[in-house]
PDB file of C-alpha atoms in Angstrom:
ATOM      1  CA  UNK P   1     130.280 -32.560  64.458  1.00 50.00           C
ATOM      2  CA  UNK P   2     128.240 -33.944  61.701  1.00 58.00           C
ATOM      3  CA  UNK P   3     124.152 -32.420  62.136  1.00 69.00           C
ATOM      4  CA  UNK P   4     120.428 -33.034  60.643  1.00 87.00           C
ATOM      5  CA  UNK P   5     118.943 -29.236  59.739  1.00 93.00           C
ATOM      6  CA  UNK P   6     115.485 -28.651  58.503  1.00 93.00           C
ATOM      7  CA  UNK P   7     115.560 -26.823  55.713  1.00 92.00           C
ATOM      8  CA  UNK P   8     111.913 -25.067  55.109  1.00 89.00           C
ATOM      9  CA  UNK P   9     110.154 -25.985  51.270  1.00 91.00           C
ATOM     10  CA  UNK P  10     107.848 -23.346  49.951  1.00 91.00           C
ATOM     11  CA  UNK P  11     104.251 -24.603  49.107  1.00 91.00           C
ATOM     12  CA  UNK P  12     101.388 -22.777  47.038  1.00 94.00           C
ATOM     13  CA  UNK P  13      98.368 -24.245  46.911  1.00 93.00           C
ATOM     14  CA  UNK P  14      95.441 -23.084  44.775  1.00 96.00           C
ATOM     15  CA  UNK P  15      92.533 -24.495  42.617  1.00 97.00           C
ATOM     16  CA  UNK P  16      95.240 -25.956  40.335  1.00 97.00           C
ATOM     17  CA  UNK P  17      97.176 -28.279  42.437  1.00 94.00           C
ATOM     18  CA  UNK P  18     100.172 -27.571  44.221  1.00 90.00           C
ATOM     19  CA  UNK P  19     103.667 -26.163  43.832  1.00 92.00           C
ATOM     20  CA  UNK P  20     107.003 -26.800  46.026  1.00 92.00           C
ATOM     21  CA  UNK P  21     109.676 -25.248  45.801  1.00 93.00           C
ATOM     22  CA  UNK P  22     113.574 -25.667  46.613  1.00 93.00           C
ATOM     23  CA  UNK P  23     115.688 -23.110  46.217  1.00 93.00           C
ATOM     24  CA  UNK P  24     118.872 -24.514  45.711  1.00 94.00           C
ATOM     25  CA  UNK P  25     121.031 -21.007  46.122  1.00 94.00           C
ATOM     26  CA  UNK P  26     119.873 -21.582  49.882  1.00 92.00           C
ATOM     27  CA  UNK P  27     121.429 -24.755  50.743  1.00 94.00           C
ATOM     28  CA  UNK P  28     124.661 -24.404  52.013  1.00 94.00           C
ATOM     29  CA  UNK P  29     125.878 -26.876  49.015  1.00 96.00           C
ATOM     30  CA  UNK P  30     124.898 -26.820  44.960  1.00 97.00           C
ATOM     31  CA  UNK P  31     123.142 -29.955  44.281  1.00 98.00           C
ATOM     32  CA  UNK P  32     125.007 -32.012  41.211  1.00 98.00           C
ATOM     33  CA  UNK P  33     123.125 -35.174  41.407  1.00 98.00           C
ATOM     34  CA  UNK P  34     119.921 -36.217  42.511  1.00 97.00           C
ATOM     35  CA  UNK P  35     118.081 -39.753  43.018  1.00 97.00           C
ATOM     36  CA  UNK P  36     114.582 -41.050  44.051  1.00 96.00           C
ATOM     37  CA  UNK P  37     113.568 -44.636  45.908  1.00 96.00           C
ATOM     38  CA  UNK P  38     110.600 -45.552  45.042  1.00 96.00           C
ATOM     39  CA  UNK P  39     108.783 -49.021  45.349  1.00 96.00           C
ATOM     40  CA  UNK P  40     110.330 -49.972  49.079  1.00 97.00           C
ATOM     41  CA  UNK P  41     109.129 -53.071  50.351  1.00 96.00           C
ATOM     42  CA  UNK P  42     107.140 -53.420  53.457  1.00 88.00           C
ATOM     43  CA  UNK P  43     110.007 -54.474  55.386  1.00 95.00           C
ATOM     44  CA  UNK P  44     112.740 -52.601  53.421  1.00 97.00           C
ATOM     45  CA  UNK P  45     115.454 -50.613  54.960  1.00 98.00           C
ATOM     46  CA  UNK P  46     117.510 -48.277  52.410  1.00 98.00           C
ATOM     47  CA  UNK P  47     120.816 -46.016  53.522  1.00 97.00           C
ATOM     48  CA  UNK P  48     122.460 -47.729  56.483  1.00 98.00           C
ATOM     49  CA  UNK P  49     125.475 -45.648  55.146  1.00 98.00           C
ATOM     50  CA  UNK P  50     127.407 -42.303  55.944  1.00 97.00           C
ATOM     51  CA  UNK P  51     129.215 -39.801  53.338  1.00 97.00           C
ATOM     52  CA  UNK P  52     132.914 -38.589  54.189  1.00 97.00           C
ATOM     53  CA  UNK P  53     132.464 -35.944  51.451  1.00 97.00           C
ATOM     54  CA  UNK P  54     128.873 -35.700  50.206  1.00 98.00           C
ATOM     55  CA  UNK P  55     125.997 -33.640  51.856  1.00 97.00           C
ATOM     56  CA  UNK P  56     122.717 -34.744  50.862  1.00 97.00           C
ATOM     57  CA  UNK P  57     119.572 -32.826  51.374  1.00 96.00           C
ATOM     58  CA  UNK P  58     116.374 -35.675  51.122  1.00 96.00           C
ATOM     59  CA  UNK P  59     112.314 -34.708  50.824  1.00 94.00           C
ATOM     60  CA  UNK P  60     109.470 -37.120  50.079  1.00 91.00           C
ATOM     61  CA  UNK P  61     108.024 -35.963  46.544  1.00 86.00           C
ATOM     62  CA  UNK P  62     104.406 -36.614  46.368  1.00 80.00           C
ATOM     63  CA  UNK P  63     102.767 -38.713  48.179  1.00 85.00           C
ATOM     64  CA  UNK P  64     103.763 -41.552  50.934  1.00 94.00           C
ATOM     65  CA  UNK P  65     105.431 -41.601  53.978  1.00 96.00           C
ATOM     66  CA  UNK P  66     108.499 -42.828  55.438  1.00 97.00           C
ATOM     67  CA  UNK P  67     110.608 -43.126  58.575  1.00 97.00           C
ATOM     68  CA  UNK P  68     114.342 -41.594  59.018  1.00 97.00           C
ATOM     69  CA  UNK P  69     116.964 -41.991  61.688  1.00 97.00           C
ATOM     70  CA  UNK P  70     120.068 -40.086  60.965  1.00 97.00           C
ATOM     71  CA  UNK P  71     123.127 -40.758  63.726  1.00 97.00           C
ATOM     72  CA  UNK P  72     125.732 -37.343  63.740  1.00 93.00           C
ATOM     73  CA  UNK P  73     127.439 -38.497  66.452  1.00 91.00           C
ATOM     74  CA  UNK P  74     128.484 -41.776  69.129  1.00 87.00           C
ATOM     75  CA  UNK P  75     125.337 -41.177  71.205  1.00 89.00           C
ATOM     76  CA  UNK P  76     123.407 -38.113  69.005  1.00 93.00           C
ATOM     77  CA  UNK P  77     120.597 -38.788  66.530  1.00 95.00           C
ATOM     78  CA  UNK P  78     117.844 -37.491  65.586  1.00 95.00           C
ATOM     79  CA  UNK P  79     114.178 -39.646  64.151  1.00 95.00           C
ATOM     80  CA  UNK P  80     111.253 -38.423  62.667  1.00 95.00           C
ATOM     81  CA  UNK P  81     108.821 -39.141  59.854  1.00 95.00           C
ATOM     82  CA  UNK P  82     108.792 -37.927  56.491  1.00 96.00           C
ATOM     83  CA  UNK P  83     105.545 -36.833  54.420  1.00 94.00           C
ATOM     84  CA  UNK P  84     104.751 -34.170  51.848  1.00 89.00           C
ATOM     85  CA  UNK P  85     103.748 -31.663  54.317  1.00 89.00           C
ATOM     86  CA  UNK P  86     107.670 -31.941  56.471  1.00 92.00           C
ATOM     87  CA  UNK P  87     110.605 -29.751  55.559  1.00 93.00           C
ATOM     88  CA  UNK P  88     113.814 -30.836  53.539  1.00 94.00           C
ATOM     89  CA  UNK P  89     116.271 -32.363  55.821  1.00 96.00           C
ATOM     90  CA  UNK P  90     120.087 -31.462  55.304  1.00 96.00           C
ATOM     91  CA  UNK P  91     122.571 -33.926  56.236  1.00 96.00           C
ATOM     92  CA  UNK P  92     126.196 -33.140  56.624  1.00 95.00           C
ATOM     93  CA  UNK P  93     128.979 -35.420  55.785  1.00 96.00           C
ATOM     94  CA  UNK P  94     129.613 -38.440  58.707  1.00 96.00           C
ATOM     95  CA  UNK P  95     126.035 -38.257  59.428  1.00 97.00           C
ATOM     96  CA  UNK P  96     124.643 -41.737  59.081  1.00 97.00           C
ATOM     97  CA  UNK P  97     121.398 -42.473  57.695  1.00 97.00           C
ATOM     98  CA  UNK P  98     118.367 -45.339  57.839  1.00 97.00           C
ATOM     99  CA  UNK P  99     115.386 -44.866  55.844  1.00 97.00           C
ATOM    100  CA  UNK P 100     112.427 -46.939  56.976  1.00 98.00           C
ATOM    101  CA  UNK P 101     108.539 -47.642  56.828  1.00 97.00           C
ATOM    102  CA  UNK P 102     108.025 -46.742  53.553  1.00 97.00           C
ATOM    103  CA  UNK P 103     104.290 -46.580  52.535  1.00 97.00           C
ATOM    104  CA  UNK P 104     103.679 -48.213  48.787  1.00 96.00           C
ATOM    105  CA  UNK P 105     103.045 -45.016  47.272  1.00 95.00           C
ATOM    106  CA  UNK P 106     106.615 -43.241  49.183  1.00 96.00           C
ATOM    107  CA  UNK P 107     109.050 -41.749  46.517  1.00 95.00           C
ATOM    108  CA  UNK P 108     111.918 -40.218  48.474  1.00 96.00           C
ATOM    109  CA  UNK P 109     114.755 -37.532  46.872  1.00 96.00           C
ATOM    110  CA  UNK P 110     117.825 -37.116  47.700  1.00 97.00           C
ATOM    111  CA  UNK P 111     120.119 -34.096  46.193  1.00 97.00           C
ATOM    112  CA  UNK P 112     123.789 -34.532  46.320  1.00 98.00           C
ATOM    113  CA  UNK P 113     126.988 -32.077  46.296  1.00 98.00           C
ATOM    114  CA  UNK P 114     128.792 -34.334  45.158  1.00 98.00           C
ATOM    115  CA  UNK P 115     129.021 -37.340  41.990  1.00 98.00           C
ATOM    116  CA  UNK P 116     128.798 -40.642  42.866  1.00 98.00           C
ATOM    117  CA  UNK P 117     131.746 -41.794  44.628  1.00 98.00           C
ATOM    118  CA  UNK P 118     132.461 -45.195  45.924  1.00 98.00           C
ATOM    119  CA  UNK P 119     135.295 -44.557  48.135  1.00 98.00           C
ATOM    120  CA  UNK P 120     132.838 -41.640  50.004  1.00 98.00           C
ATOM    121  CA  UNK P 121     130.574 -44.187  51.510  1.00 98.00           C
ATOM    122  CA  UNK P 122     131.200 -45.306  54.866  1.00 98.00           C
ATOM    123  CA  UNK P 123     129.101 -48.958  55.691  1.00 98.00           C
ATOM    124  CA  UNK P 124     130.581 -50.027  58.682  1.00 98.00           C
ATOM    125  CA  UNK P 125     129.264 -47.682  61.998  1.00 96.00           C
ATOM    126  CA  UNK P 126     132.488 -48.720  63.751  1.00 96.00           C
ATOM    127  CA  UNK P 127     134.226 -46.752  61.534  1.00 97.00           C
ATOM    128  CA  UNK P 128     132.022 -44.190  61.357  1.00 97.00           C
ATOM    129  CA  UNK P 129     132.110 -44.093  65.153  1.00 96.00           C
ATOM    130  CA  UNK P 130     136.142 -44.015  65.213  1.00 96.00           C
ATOM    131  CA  UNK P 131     135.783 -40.693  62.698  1.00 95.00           C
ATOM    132  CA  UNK P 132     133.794 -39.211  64.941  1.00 94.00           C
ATOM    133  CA  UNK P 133     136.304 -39.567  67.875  1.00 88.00           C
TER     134      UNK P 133
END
C-alpha cells in the first residue's frame, strides 16, 4: 500500500543565515526532476492527482506555509501543515495528493524519480480507488 514518510532535513543555523540540507543518496529514489509552486491564490488548490510510477518527495523552501492531504489508501490519509521548520515528506506512487492554504509568500518543491510523464498521472480518485483494491 501506497504511504506518506517524513523524511528528516538537516538545518544549521548561525550568524550567517541558514543552511538545509537534502541528501538525496537517502531517499529511497534519485531525484531527476524537480519543480516549485509559487504564487497560489488564496483559494487555490494544486495536485488533486496520484503517480502510478513517480515518487515525489515535497518541502516548502523558504518561507510560507501550506496545507497537504495525501490519500494512500480507500479510507487512509494522512494531513498536516507544511512550513520551513517540518520535515520532507515522501510520497510513494498511488498516493494522492491536495495541496492547500498557501500563504502569499509559500514556494513549495517537489523532487521527482521520474521525467514528466503524462500517462503516470492518475486524476480521477475512482480509479485511483479501484488500483488500490
Amino acid at each position: 500500500m501506497p504511504s506518506l514518510e517524513k523524511h528528516p532535513v538537516e538545518r544549521y543555523v548561525n550568524d550567517s543565515g541558514r543552511l538545509s540540507v537534502i541528501d538525496y543518496a537517502d531517499l529511497p529514489f534519485q531525484p531527476v526532476r524537480q519543480f516549485w509552486i509559487e504564487h497560489v491564490s488564496p483559494d487555490g488548490v494544486r495536485g488533486q492527482h496520484a503517480h502510478r510510477k513517480c515518487w515525489q518527495a515535497f518541502f516548502l523552501n523558504g518561507s510560507g506555509t501550506c496545507a497537504f492531504k495525501a490519500h494512500f489508501g480507500p479510507d487512509e490519509f494522512q494531513e498536516g501543515h507544511l512550513s520551513l521548520e517540518t520535515p520532507l515528506y515522501i510520497a510513494a506512487p498511488l498516493t494522492w495528493l491536495e495541496l492547500k492554504d498557501f500563504s502569499p509568500e509559500a514556494c513549495l518543491t517537489v523532487l521527482c524519480s521520474h521525467a514528466y510523464d503524462p500517462n503516470d498521472y492518475i486524476y480521477d480518485f475512482q480509479e485511483l480507488k479501484a488500483l488500490w483494491g
